[in-house]
mmCIF file of C-alpha atoms in Angstrom:
data_model
loop_
_atom_site.group_PDB
_atom_site.id
_atom_site.type_symbol
_atom_site.label_atom_id
_atom_site.label_comp_id
_atom_site.label_asym_id
_atom_site.label_seq_id
_atom_site.Cartn_x
_atom_site.Cartn_y
_atom_site.Cartn_z
ATOM 1 C CA UNK A 3 7.403 -19.045 -55.402
ATOM 2 C CA UNK A 4 6.008 -15.498 -55.609
ATOM 3 C CA UNK A 5 7.837 -14.768 -58.857
ATOM 4 C CA UNK A 6 5.753 -17.423 -60.621
ATOM 5 C CA UNK A 7 2.354 -16.133 -59.520
ATOM 6 C CA UNK A 8 1.723 -14.251 -62.746
ATOM 7 C CA UNK A 9 -2.069 -14.694 -62.641
ATOM 8 C CA UNK A 10 -2.627 -13.208 -59.173
ATOM 9 C CA UNK A 11 -5.300 -10.475 -59.300
ATOM 10 C CA UNK A 12 -4.427 -6.898 -58.471
ATOM 11 C CA UNK A 13 -5.450 -6.161 -54.895
ATOM 12 C CA UNK A 14 -6.728 -2.676 -54.082
ATOM 13 C CA UNK A 15 -7.828 -1.548 -50.654
ATOM 14 C CA UNK A 16 -10.880 0.700 -50.975
ATOM 15 C CA UNK A 17 -12.113 0.305 -47.403
ATOM 16 C CA UNK A 18 -11.276 3.952 -46.602
ATOM 17 C CA UNK A 19 -12.926 6.568 -48.799
ATOM 18 C CA UNK A 20 -11.400 9.678 -47.271
ATOM 19 C CA UNK A 21 -8.876 10.803 -44.677
ATOM 20 C CA UNK A 22 -9.459 14.404 -43.625
ATOM 21 C CA UNK A 23 -7.831 16.383 -40.842
ATOM 22 C CA UNK A 24 -10.186 18.629 -38.846
ATOM 23 C CA UNK A 25 -9.102 21.375 -36.456
ATOM 24 C CA UNK A 26 -10.598 21.747 -32.977
ATOM 25 C CA UNK A 27 -10.099 24.744 -30.715
ATOM 26 C CA UNK A 28 -10.419 25.187 -26.938
ATOM 27 C CA UNK A 29 -13.569 26.352 -25.155
ATOM 28 C CA UNK A 30 -11.817 29.525 -23.961
ATOM 29 C CA UNK A 31 -8.782 31.202 -25.530
ATOM 30 C CA UNK A 32 -6.929 31.777 -22.253
ATOM 31 C CA UNK A 33 -3.460 30.248 -22.191
ATOM 32 C CA UNK A 34 -1.822 31.913 -19.186
ATOM 33 C CA UNK A 35 0.156 30.099 -16.500
ATOM 34 C CA UNK A 36 -1.936 27.638 -14.450
ATOM 35 C CA UNK A 37 -4.814 27.806 -16.942
ATOM 36 C CA UNK A 38 -6.646 24.605 -17.875
ATOM 37 C CA UNK A 39 -7.144 24.326 -21.624
ATOM 38 C CA UNK A 40 -9.913 21.995 -22.803
ATOM 39 C CA UNK A 41 -10.276 21.004 -26.459
ATOM 40 C CA UNK A 42 -13.446 18.952 -27.103
ATOM 41 C CA UNK A 43 -14.814 16.840 -29.933
ATOM 42 C CA UNK A 44 -18.503 16.682 -29.081
ATOM 43 C CA UNK A 45 -19.884 15.166 -32.271
ATOM 44 C CA UNK A 46 -20.243 11.437 -31.654
ATOM 45 C CA UNK A 47 -21.084 9.922 -35.036
ATOM 46 C CA UNK A 48 -17.470 10.082 -36.154
ATOM 47 C CA UNK A 49 -14.614 7.692 -36.803
ATOM 48 C CA UNK A 50 -11.501 9.499 -35.607
ATOM 49 C CA UNK A 51 -7.850 8.503 -35.376
ATOM 50 C CA UNK A 52 -6.313 10.140 -32.267
ATOM 51 C CA UNK A 53 -2.949 8.386 -32.717
ATOM 52 C CA UNK A 54 -2.280 10.415 -35.877
ATOM 53 C CA UNK A 55 -3.474 13.723 -34.424
ATOM 54 C CA UNK A 56 -1.229 16.711 -33.699
ATOM 55 C CA UNK A 57 -1.254 19.733 -31.393
ATOM 56 C CA UNK A 58 -0.494 22.981 -33.214
ATOM 57 C CA UNK A 59 0.753 25.808 -30.978
ATOM 58 C CA UNK A 60 1.689 29.414 -31.780
ATOM 59 C CA UNK A 61 3.188 31.929 -29.393
ATOM 60 C CA UNK A 62 5.810 34.568 -28.702
ATOM 61 C CA UNK A 63 8.767 34.985 -26.372
ATOM 62 C CA UNK A 64 10.225 38.133 -24.820
ATOM 63 C CA UNK A 65 13.619 38.254 -23.107
ATOM 64 C CA UNK A 66 15.372 41.472 -22.117
ATOM 65 C CA UNK A 67 18.669 42.579 -20.633
ATOM 66 C CA UNK A 68 18.743 45.505 -18.147
ATOM 67 C CA UNK A 69 20.615 48.492 -19.577
ATOM 68 C CA UNK A 70 20.621 51.254 -16.995
ATOM 69 C CA UNK A 71 17.048 52.397 -16.511
ATOM 70 C CA UNK A 72 15.957 50.786 -19.773
ATOM 71 C CA UNK A 73 15.184 47.269 -20.957
ATOM 72 C CA UNK A 74 17.174 46.113 -23.961
ATOM 73 C CA UNK A 75 15.339 43.481 -25.978
ATOM 74 C CA UNK A 76 17.406 40.312 -26.568
ATOM 75 C CA UNK A 77 17.360 39.428 -30.254
ATOM 76 C CA UNK A 78 18.395 35.746 -29.904
ATOM 77 C CA UNK A 79 16.525 33.595 -27.376
ATOM 78 C CA UNK A 80 17.796 30.082 -26.722
ATOM 79 C CA UNK A 81 15.090 27.477 -26.198
ATOM 80 C CA UNK A 82 15.931 24.198 -24.513
ATOM 81 C CA UNK A 83 15.287 20.944 -26.317
ATOM 82 C CA UNK A 84 11.558 20.060 -26.399
ATOM 83 C CA UNK A 85 10.895 23.535 -24.993
ATOM 84 C CA UNK A 86 7.188 23.963 -25.743
ATOM 85 C CA UNK A 87 6.113 20.926 -23.718
ATOM 86 C CA UNK A 88 7.857 22.447 -20.673
ATOM 87 C CA UNK A 89 5.127 25.101 -20.793
ATOM 88 C CA UNK A 90 2.591 22.460 -19.700
ATOM 89 C CA UNK A 91 2.306 20.640 -16.393
ATOM 90 C CA UNK A 92 -0.238 17.913 -17.149
ATOM 91 C CA UNK A 93 -1.715 16.648 -20.409
ATOM 92 C CA UNK A 94 -4.560 14.156 -20.427
ATOM 93 C CA UNK A 95 -6.995 12.554 -22.853
ATOM 94 C CA UNK A 96 -10.601 11.740 -21.963
ATOM 95 C CA UNK A 97 -13.152 9.547 -23.686
ATOM 96 C CA UNK A 98 -16.830 10.178 -22.834
ATOM 97 C CA UNK A 99 -15.698 12.148 -19.787
ATOM 98 C CA UNK A 100 -13.481 9.330 -18.441
ATOM 99 C CA UNK A 101 -9.716 9.772 -18.266
ATOM 100 C CA UNK A 102 -7.948 7.303 -20.543
ATOM 101 C CA UNK A 103 -4.340 8.498 -20.316
ATOM 102 C CA UNK A 104 -2.366 11.266 -18.635
ATOM 103 C CA UNK A 105 1.200 12.462 -18.234
ATOM 104 C CA UNK A 106 2.512 14.578 -15.368
ATOM 105 C CA UNK A 107 5.259 17.166 -15.812
ATOM 106 C CA UNK A 108 4.904 17.032 -19.584
ATOM 107 C CA UNK A 109 8.343 18.456 -20.411
ATOM 108 C CA UNK A 110 10.376 15.997 -18.341
ATOM 109 C CA UNK A 111 8.199 12.987 -19.192
ATOM 110 C CA UNK A 112 8.288 13.481 -22.958
ATOM 111 C CA UNK A 113 11.986 14.400 -22.930
ATOM 112 C CA UNK A 114 12.985 11.208 -21.120
ATOM 113 C CA UNK A 115 10.707 9.061 -23.282
ATOM 114 C CA UNK A 116 11.898 10.614 -26.537
ATOM 115 C CA UNK A 117 15.578 10.405 -25.610
ATOM 116 C CA UNK A 118 15.344 6.648 -25.203
ATOM 117 C CA UNK A 119 12.801 6.029 -27.996
ATOM 118 C CA UNK A 120 13.899 8.195 -30.908
ATOM 119 C CA UNK A 121 16.432 7.226 -33.563
ATOM 120 C CA UNK A 122 18.528 9.244 -35.972
ATOM 121 C CA UNK A 123 15.975 9.062 -38.812
ATOM 122 C CA UNK A 124 13.309 10.791 -36.726
ATOM 123 C CA UNK A 125 15.504 13.814 -36.038
ATOM 124 C CA UNK A 126 14.875 15.091 -39.580
ATOM 125 C CA UNK A 127 11.260 15.871 -38.672
ATOM 126 C CA UNK A 128 11.704 16.479 -34.959
ATOM 127 C CA UNK A 129 12.224 20.248 -35.256
ATOM 128 C CA UNK A 130 8.540 20.452 -36.207
ATOM 129 C CA UNK A 131 7.729 20.006 -32.528
ATOM 130 C CA UNK A 132 10.773 21.846 -31.161
ATOM 131 C CA UNK A 133 13.067 18.878 -30.663
ATOM 132 C CA UNK A 134 16.803 19.427 -31.069
ATOM 133 C CA UNK A 135 19.334 18.088 -28.573
ATOM 134 C CA UNK A 136 21.566 21.106 -29.292
ATOM 135 C CA UNK A 137 18.767 23.525 -28.374
ATOM 136 C CA UNK A 138 16.954 25.928 -30.691
ATOM 137 C CA UNK A 139 17.876 29.596 -31.086
ATOM 138 C CA UNK A 140 14.923 31.831 -31.822
ATOM 139 C CA UNK A 141 15.637 35.128 -33.589
ATOM 140 C CA UNK A 142 12.102 36.172 -34.565
ATOM 141 C CA UNK A 143 10.423 36.481 -31.179
ATOM 142 C CA UNK A 144 7.571 34.148 -32.097
ATOM 143 C CA UNK A 145 7.324 30.384 -32.525
ATOM 144 C CA UNK A 146 5.047 27.712 -33.948
ATOM 145 C CA UNK A 147 5.232 23.956 -33.449
ATOM 146 C CA UNK A 148 3.226 20.928 -34.509
ATOM 147 C CA UNK A 149 3.513 18.238 -31.826
ATOM 148 C CA UNK A 150 2.394 14.677 -32.688
ATOM 149 C CA UNK A 151 0.145 13.292 -29.961
ATOM 150 C CA UNK A 152 2.048 9.993 -30.161
ATOM 151 C CA UNK A 153 5.085 11.851 -28.766
ATOM 152 C CA UNK A 154 3.006 13.018 -25.794
ATOM 153 C CA UNK A 155 0.802 10.127 -24.668
ATOM 154 C CA UNK A 156 1.468 6.396 -24.522
ATOM 155 C CA UNK A 157 -2.124 5.781 -25.623
ATOM 156 C CA UNK A 158 -1.535 7.594 -28.921
ATOM 157 C CA UNK A 159 1.773 5.844 -29.480
ATOM 158 C CA UNK A 160 0.479 2.284 -28.982
ATOM 159 C CA UNK A 161 -3.174 2.320 -30.055
ATOM 160 C CA UNK A 162 -3.281 3.158 -33.772
ATOM 161 C CA UNK A 163 -6.886 2.217 -34.564
ATOM 162 C CA UNK A 164 -9.970 4.383 -35.037
ATOM 163 C CA UNK A 165 -12.335 5.204 -32.172
ATOM 164 C CA UNK A 166 -16.044 5.195 -32.974
ATOM 165 C CA UNK A 167 -19.035 7.132 -31.648
ATOM 166 C CA UNK A 168 -17.418 8.777 -28.628
ATOM 167 C CA UNK A 169 -16.856 12.228 -27.189
ATOM 168 C CA UNK A 170 -13.180 13.138 -27.050
ATOM 169 C CA UNK A 171 -11.451 15.786 -25.003
ATOM 170 C CA UNK A 172 -7.810 16.823 -24.766
ATOM 171 C CA UNK A 173 -6.924 18.772 -21.616
ATOM 172 C CA UNK A 174 -3.679 20.714 -21.178
ATOM 173 C CA UNK A 175 -2.696 22.363 -17.895
ATOM 174 C CA UNK A 176 -0.253 25.261 -18.226
ATOM 175 C CA UNK A 177 2.790 25.226 -15.948
ATOM 176 C CA UNK A 178 3.151 27.826 -13.199
ATOM 177 C CA UNK A 179 6.436 29.034 -14.705
ATOM 178 C CA UNK A 180 7.963 29.513 -18.153
ATOM 179 C CA UNK A 181 11.579 29.429 -16.971
ATOM 180 C CA UNK A 182 12.126 25.753 -17.778
ATOM 181 C CA UNK A 183 11.550 26.319 -21.504
ATOM 182 C CA UNK A 184 14.509 28.676 -22.044
ATOM 183 C CA UNK A 185 18.199 28.839 -21.280
ATOM 184 C CA UNK A 186 19.127 32.377 -20.236
ATOM 185 C CA UNK A 187 22.582 33.899 -20.439
ATOM 186 C CA UNK A 188 24.085 36.184 -17.802
ATOM 187 C CA UNK A 189 21.948 39.264 -17.030
ATOM 188 C CA UNK A 190 19.099 38.064 -19.234
ATOM 189 C CA UNK A 191 15.569 38.147 -17.814
ATOM 190 C CA UNK A 192 12.570 36.268 -19.188
ATOM 191 C CA UNK A 193 9.678 38.706 -19.466
ATOM 192 C CA UNK A 194 7.080 36.304 -20.844
ATOM 193 C CA UNK A 195 6.316 33.356 -23.084
ATOM 194 C CA UNK A 196 2.816 33.842 -24.462
ATOM 195 C CA UNK A 197 0.756 31.187 -26.181
ATOM 196 C CA UNK A 198 -1.582 32.778 -28.707
ATOM 197 C CA UNK A 199 -3.139 29.764 -30.383
ATOM 198 C CA UNK A 200 -3.683 26.059 -29.679
ATOM 199 C CA UNK A 201 -5.401 23.748 -32.177
ATOM 200 C CA UNK A 202 -5.929 20.002 -31.965
ATOM 201 C CA UNK A 203 -5.785 18.610 -35.525
ATOM 202 C CA UNK A 204 -7.526 15.223 -35.655
ATOM 203 C CA UNK A 205 -7.976 12.915 -38.673
ATOM 204 C CA UNK A 206 -11.540 11.911 -39.567
ATOM 205 C CA UNK A 207 -11.910 8.596 -41.376
ATOM 206 C CA UNK A 208 -14.742 7.947 -43.827
ATOM 207 C CA UNK A 209 -15.122 4.258 -44.642
ATOM 208 C CA UNK A 210 -16.705 2.481 -47.590
ATOM 209 C CA UNK A 211 -20.308 1.268 -47.450
ATOM 210 C CA UNK A 212 -19.241 -2.330 -46.931
ATOM 211 C CA UNK A 213 -16.974 -1.435 -43.999
ATOM 212 C CA UNK A 214 -19.650 0.837 -42.516
ATOM 213 C CA UNK A 215 -22.174 -2.017 -42.517
ATOM 214 C CA UNK A 216 -19.685 -4.316 -40.794
ATOM 215 C CA UNK A 217 -18.902 -1.702 -38.147
ATOM 216 C CA UNK A 218 -22.597 -0.936 -37.547
ATOM 217 C CA UNK A 219 -23.325 -4.611 -37.047
ATOM 218 C CA UNK A 220 -20.640 -4.714 -34.409
ATOM 219 C CA UNK A 221 -21.985 -1.558 -32.771
ATOM 220 C CA UNK A 222 -25.478 -3.025 -32.508
ATOM 221 C CA UNK A 223 -24.176 -5.740 -30.183
ATOM 222 C CA UNK A 224 -22.617 -3.078 -27.912
ATOM 223 C CA UNK A 225 -19.559 -5.199 -27.282
ATOM 224 C CA UNK A 226 -16.662 -3.726 -25.353
ATOM 225 C CA UNK A 227 -13.671 -2.633 -27.437
ATOM 226 C CA UNK A 228 -10.311 -2.891 -25.709
ATOM 227 C CA UNK A 229 -7.669 -0.157 -25.934
ATOM 228 C CA UNK A 230 -4.340 -1.665 -24.882
ATOM 229 C CA UNK A 231 -1.342 0.615 -24.436
ATOM 230 C CA UNK A 232 1.564 1.489 -22.141
ATOM 231 C CA UNK A 233 1.182 4.659 -20.097
ATOM 232 C CA UNK A 234 4.056 6.871 -18.940
ATOM 233 C CA UNK A 235 3.930 7.433 -15.189
ATOM 234 C CA UNK A 236 6.435 9.977 -13.803
ATOM 235 C CA UNK A 237 7.478 10.360 -10.150
ATOM 236 C CA UNK A 238 9.762 13.048 -8.756
ATOM 237 C CA UNK A 239 11.965 13.225 -5.681
ATOM 238 C CA UNK A 240 12.353 17.030 -5.416
ATOM 239 C CA UNK A 241 15.625 17.110 -3.442
ATOM 240 C CA UNK A 242 17.856 14.128 -2.727
ATOM 241 C CA UNK A 243 19.802 14.151 0.565
ATOM 242 C CA UNK A 244 23.578 14.608 0.496
ATOM 243 C CA UNK A 245 24.514 10.952 0.896
ATOM 244 C CA UNK A 246 26.281 8.277 -1.125
ATOM 245 C CA UNK A 247 23.453 5.762 -0.629
ATOM 246 C CA UNK A 248 19.766 6.479 -0.784
ATOM 247 C CA UNK A 249 16.597 4.398 -0.919
ATOM 248 C CA UNK A 250 13.550 5.885 -2.634
ATOM 249 C CA UNK A 251 10.136 4.275 -2.156
ATOM 250 C CA UNK A 252 8.648 5.380 -5.448
ATOM 251 C CA UNK A 253 5.211 3.825 -5.489
ATOM 252 C CA UNK A 254 3.025 1.168 -3.942
ATOM 253 C CA UNK A 255 0.157 0.060 -6.123
ATOM 254 C CA UNK A 256 -2.645 -2.401 -5.506
ATOM 255 C CA UNK A 257 -3.592 -2.330 -9.165
ATOM 256 C CA UNK A 258 -2.612 -4.927 -11.718
ATOM 257 C CA UNK A 259 -0.597 -2.472 -13.796
ATOM 258 C CA UNK A 260 2.609 -4.221 -14.659
ATOM 259 C CA UNK A 261 5.765 -2.076 -14.853
ATOM 260 C CA UNK A 262 7.619 -2.913 -18.054
ATOM 261 C CA UNK A 263 10.483 -0.419 -17.905
ATOM 262 C CA UNK A 264 11.750 1.984 -15.263
ATOM 263 C CA UNK A 265 13.963 4.932 -16.241
ATOM 264 C CA UNK A 266 15.900 6.944 -13.657
ATOM 265 C CA UNK A 267 17.314 10.431 -14.292
ATOM 266 C CA UNK A 268 19.021 13.004 -12.038
ATOM 267 C CA UNK A 269 19.231 16.788 -12.408
ATOM 268 C CA UNK A 270 21.322 19.192 -10.356
ATOM 269 C CA UNK A 271 20.405 22.882 -10.080
ATOM 270 C CA UNK A 272 18.350 23.023 -13.278
ATOM 271 C CA UNK A 273 14.719 23.429 -12.254
ATOM 272 C CA UNK A 274 12.998 26.850 -12.336
ATOM 273 C CA UNK A 275 16.188 28.899 -12.578
ATOM 274 C CA UNK A 276 16.364 29.877 -16.264
ATOM 275 C CA UNK A 277 20.132 29.455 -16.581
ATOM 276 C CA UNK A 278 19.900 25.651 -16.283
ATOM 277 C CA UNK A 279 18.926 23.402 -19.186
ATOM 278 C CA UNK A 280 15.957 21.307 -18.051
ATOM 279 C CA UNK A 281 16.231 19.002 -21.065
ATOM 280 C CA UNK A 282 19.588 17.600 -19.927
ATOM 281 C CA UNK A 283 20.485 15.285 -17.049
ATOM 282 C CA UNK A 284 23.473 14.793 -14.727
ATOM 283 C CA UNK A 285 25.264 11.593 -13.773
ATOM 284 C CA UNK A 286 26.082 12.771 -10.198
ATOM 285 C CA UNK A 287 28.853 10.119 -10.101
ATOM 286 C CA UNK A 288 26.397 7.242 -9.840
ATOM 287 C CA UNK A 289 28.022 3.891 -9.193
ATOM 288 C CA UNK A 290 25.044 1.569 -9.090
ATOM 289 C CA UNK A 291 21.245 1.576 -9.340
ATOM 290 C CA UNK A 292 18.880 -1.163 -8.249
ATOM 291 C CA UNK A 293 15.121 -1.295 -8.821
ATOM 292 C CA UNK A 294 13.048 -3.493 -6.493
ATOM 293 C CA UNK A 295 9.575 -4.790 -7.297
ATOM 294 C CA UNK A 296 8.699 -6.200 -3.889
ATOM 295 C CA UNK A 297 11.681 -8.485 -3.194
ATOM 296 C CA UNK A 298 12.687 -8.982 -6.830
ATOM 297 C CA UNK A 299 15.435 -6.661 -8.040
ATOM 298 C CA UNK A 300 16.710 -5.509 -11.441
ATOM 299 C CA UNK A 301 19.313 -5.696 -12.895
ATOM 300 C CA UNK A 302 20.628 -8.933 -11.447
ATOM 301 C CA UNK A 303 24.297 -7.851 -11.407
ATOM 302 C CA UNK A 304 25.776 -4.540 -10.277
ATOM 303 C CA UNK A 305 26.398 -1.957 -12.993
ATOM 304 C CA UNK A 306 29.777 -0.864 -11.563
ATOM 305 C CA UNK A 307 29.581 2.583 -13.169
ATOM 306 C CA UNK A 308 32.521 4.971 -12.978
ATOM 307 C CA UNK A 309 31.995 8.176 -14.922
ATOM 308 C CA UNK A 310 35.388 9.575 -13.858
ATOM 309 C CA UNK A 311 37.162 6.754 -15.716
ATOM 310 C CA UNK A 312 34.615 6.598 -18.553
ATOM 311 C CA UNK A 313 33.366 3.200 -17.387
ATOM 312 C CA UNK A 314 29.698 3.413 -18.218
ATOM 313 C CA UNK A 315 29.408 1.034 -21.173
ATOM 314 C CA UNK A 316 26.922 -1.195 -19.351
ATOM 315 C CA UNK A 317 24.694 1.825 -18.748
ATOM 316 C CA UNK A 318 24.859 2.804 -22.415
ATOM 317 C CA UNK A 319 24.108 -0.776 -23.424
ATOM 318 C CA UNK A 320 20.874 -0.731 -21.400
ATOM 319 C CA UNK A 321 19.937 2.540 -23.126
ATOM 320 C CA UNK A 322 20.820 1.272 -26.617
ATOM 321 C CA UNK A 323 18.811 -1.951 -26.224
ATOM 322 C CA UNK A 324 15.606 -0.202 -25.148
ATOM 323 C CA UNK A 325 14.109 0.149 -28.626
ATOM 324 C CA UNK A 326 14.673 -3.518 -29.446
ATOM 325 C CA UNK A 327 12.955 -4.582 -26.217
ATOM 326 C CA UNK A 328 10.149 -2.013 -26.257
ATOM 327 C CA UNK A 329 9.222 -1.837 -29.948
ATOM 328 C CA UNK A 330 10.543 -5.184 -31.166
ATOM 329 C CA UNK A 331 12.811 -3.747 -33.857
ATOM 330 C CA UNK A 332 16.463 -2.831 -33.879
ATOM 331 C CA UNK A 333 17.454 0.783 -34.537
ATOM 332 C CA UNK A 334 20.553 2.851 -33.920
ATOM 333 C CA UNK A 335 20.016 4.896 -30.739
ATOM 334 C CA UNK A 336 19.603 8.647 -30.943
ATOM 335 C CA UNK A 337 22.782 9.514 -29.013
ATOM 336 C CA UNK A 338 26.389 8.422 -29.291
ATOM 337 C CA UNK A 339 28.320 7.174 -26.277
ATOM 338 C CA UNK A 340 29.775 10.627 -25.532
ATOM 339 C CA UNK A 341 26.450 12.408 -26.096
ATOM 340 C CA UNK A 342 24.806 9.944 -23.732
ATOM 341 C CA UNK A 343 27.267 10.850 -20.969
ATOM 342 C CA UNK A 344 27.078 14.604 -21.580
ATOM 343 C CA UNK A 345 23.344 15.011 -22.236
ATOM 344 C CA UNK A 346 21.345 12.177 -20.697
ATOM 345 C CA UNK A 347 23.066 9.542 -18.545
ATOM 346 C CA UNK A 348 19.728 7.850 -17.900
ATOM 347 C CA UNK A 349 19.431 4.477 -16.198
ATOM 348 C CA UNK A 350 17.094 2.250 -18.244
ATOM 349 C CA UNK A 351 15.939 -0.827 -16.329
ATOM 350 C CA UNK A 352 14.132 -3.586 -18.225
ATOM 351 C CA UNK A 353 11.781 -5.368 -15.818
ATOM 352 C CA UNK A 354 9.353 -6.750 -18.400
ATOM 353 C CA UNK A 355 10.204 -10.360 -17.513
ATOM 354 C CA UNK A 356 8.704 -11.041 -14.113
ATOM 355 C CA UNK A 357 7.596 -14.012 -12.057
ATOM 356 C CA UNK A 358 3.952 -14.780 -11.373
ATOM 357 C CA UNK A 359 3.973 -13.347 -7.833
ATOM 358 C CA UNK A 360 4.303 -9.812 -9.233
ATOM 359 C CA UNK A 361 1.254 -10.094 -11.467
ATOM 360 C CA UNK A 362 -1.285 -9.999 -8.632
ATOM 361 C CA UNK A 363 -1.586 -8.066 -5.398
ATOM 362 C CA UNK A 364 0.250 -4.908 -4.377
ATOM 363 C CA UNK A 365 3.625 -4.083 -5.920
ATOM 364 C CA UNK A 366 6.107 -1.940 -4.023
ATOM 365 C CA UNK A 367 8.444 -0.091 -6.425
ATOM 366 C CA UNK A 368 11.680 0.939 -4.711
ATOM 367 C CA UNK A 369 14.887 2.434 -6.107
ATOM 368 C CA UNK A 370 18.303 2.235 -4.462
ATOM 369 C CA UNK A 371 20.918 4.760 -5.601
ATOM 370 C CA UNK A 372 24.623 4.502 -4.825
ATOM 371 C CA UNK A 373 27.236 7.070 -5.850
ATOM 372 C CA UNK A 374 31.013 7.513 -5.558
ATOM 373 C CA UNK A 375 30.600 10.884 -3.835
ATOM 374 C CA UNK A 376 27.823 12.705 -2.032
ATOM 375 C CA UNK A 377 24.837 13.713 -4.139
ATOM 376 C CA UNK A 378 25.199 17.483 -4.833
ATOM 377 C CA UNK A 379 22.835 20.044 -3.364
ATOM 378 C CA UNK A 380 19.576 20.792 -5.225
ATOM 379 C CA UNK A 381 19.547 17.448 -7.026
ATOM 380 C CA UNK A 382 16.170 16.131 -8.149
ATOM 381 C CA UNK A 383 15.493 12.532 -9.112
ATOM 382 C CA UNK A 384 12.938 11.431 -11.700
ATOM 383 C CA UNK A 385 11.515 7.952 -12.148
ATOM 384 C CA UNK A 386 9.534 7.211 -15.300
ATOM 385 C CA UNK A 387 7.568 3.957 -15.107
ATOM 386 C CA UNK A 388 6.177 2.469 -18.318
ATOM 387 C CA UNK A 389 3.131 0.410 -17.322
ATOM 388 C CA UNK A 390 0.730 -1.852 -19.148
ATOM 389 C CA UNK A 391 -2.769 -0.374 -19.277
ATOM 390 C CA UNK A 392 -6.095 -1.544 -20.735
ATOM 391 C CA UNK A 393 -9.222 0.581 -21.205
ATOM 392 C CA UNK A 394 -12.535 -0.685 -22.568
ATOM 393 C CA UNK A 395 -15.285 1.348 -24.197
ATOM 394 C CA UNK A 396 -18.745 0.527 -25.544
ATOM 395 C CA UNK A 397 -19.643 2.805 -28.467
ATOM 396 C CA UNK A 398 -23.405 2.290 -28.157
ATOM 397 C CA UNK A 399 -23.900 2.749 -24.411
ATOM 398 C CA UNK A 400 -20.964 5.231 -24.038
ATOM 399 C CA UNK A 401 -19.442 3.273 -21.133
ATOM 400 C CA UNK A 402 -15.688 3.676 -20.627
ATOM 401 C CA UNK A 403 -13.749 1.919 -17.866
ATOM 402 C CA UNK A 404 -10.179 1.055 -16.999
ATOM 403 C CA UNK A 405 -9.295 -2.611 -16.592
ATOM 404 C CA UNK A 406 -6.788 -2.531 -13.699
#
């Protein structure tokens, strides 16, 4: 028994000598709409830990209310949940000039992923990156956030090891509008949301002499190092037709990426209008959702949802079980049953258990939606697919390639 091992030596881990965070800035300090912002790490003889890195952003917001011929400055601006990431369209990470991971529509993608992944304990730190399901009211006119990269990219969330002797680059593409980041009241007009500063803060790891020798011996052989992670692939149907049944052919892929989870969300009259909250979703009286991977469908039985009679327990159960299935540990979900209905009635489909025929050849991903009444006008559908992904890199020859 452990309690009897009184002569065990004291074990101390001295393999890491220092852990220092270094700040990297973009090539050009231009952060206007549609601008591409590139933040490089060109020095190659480094051991860095991208999974623990953060994106620090500073900026200001101006909202006014017309008052006759004058503009009256609004003192309290209401940001939506996860507002700052709605200022970016795409975010991607490159290694030696090769794209490793990317998300599209950064605000929607990270909002959906965080809603199903976060638990109550994480909410204590979540305001650091502008996360609050009740929204955030800004009274100062300027903002600053520190966004963990593991809340933005699946690569940073899953791969928590160092990367050696490579060039790194983080690329952020500004959205063409700022309206999705705020929730405007009647007669309020968004003048501008300006970003003044972006810094990528990346940990540098200095190892002990013994560990350095071991790593250098491995580098000399120029063996490929595998980076295994799950990427977050978002697809959008901009405007659903006014029907009670609709089939959406989301994606056909000839690659060997295996969809693990598929999350469906609907939004009515929220995009690019300012008065709508882009961080929330609508149930649109859904009755059933089926996801087809070729001829195999998930879930096996109908969900039989009825939001009018508060019969959506099966939908909430799928949401609540996500963390156990995805991370392998049980946690209380972020939202209660009522909050789930009011804020994010997302459909979480677990398709991680699949037969052998889906592991090779093309996979046709199709979604069938059925509702009790016609889908309202200006309703967009979002489908977030969580795929397996493997990238290999060779630190000595600087070769990076995706294994698909």
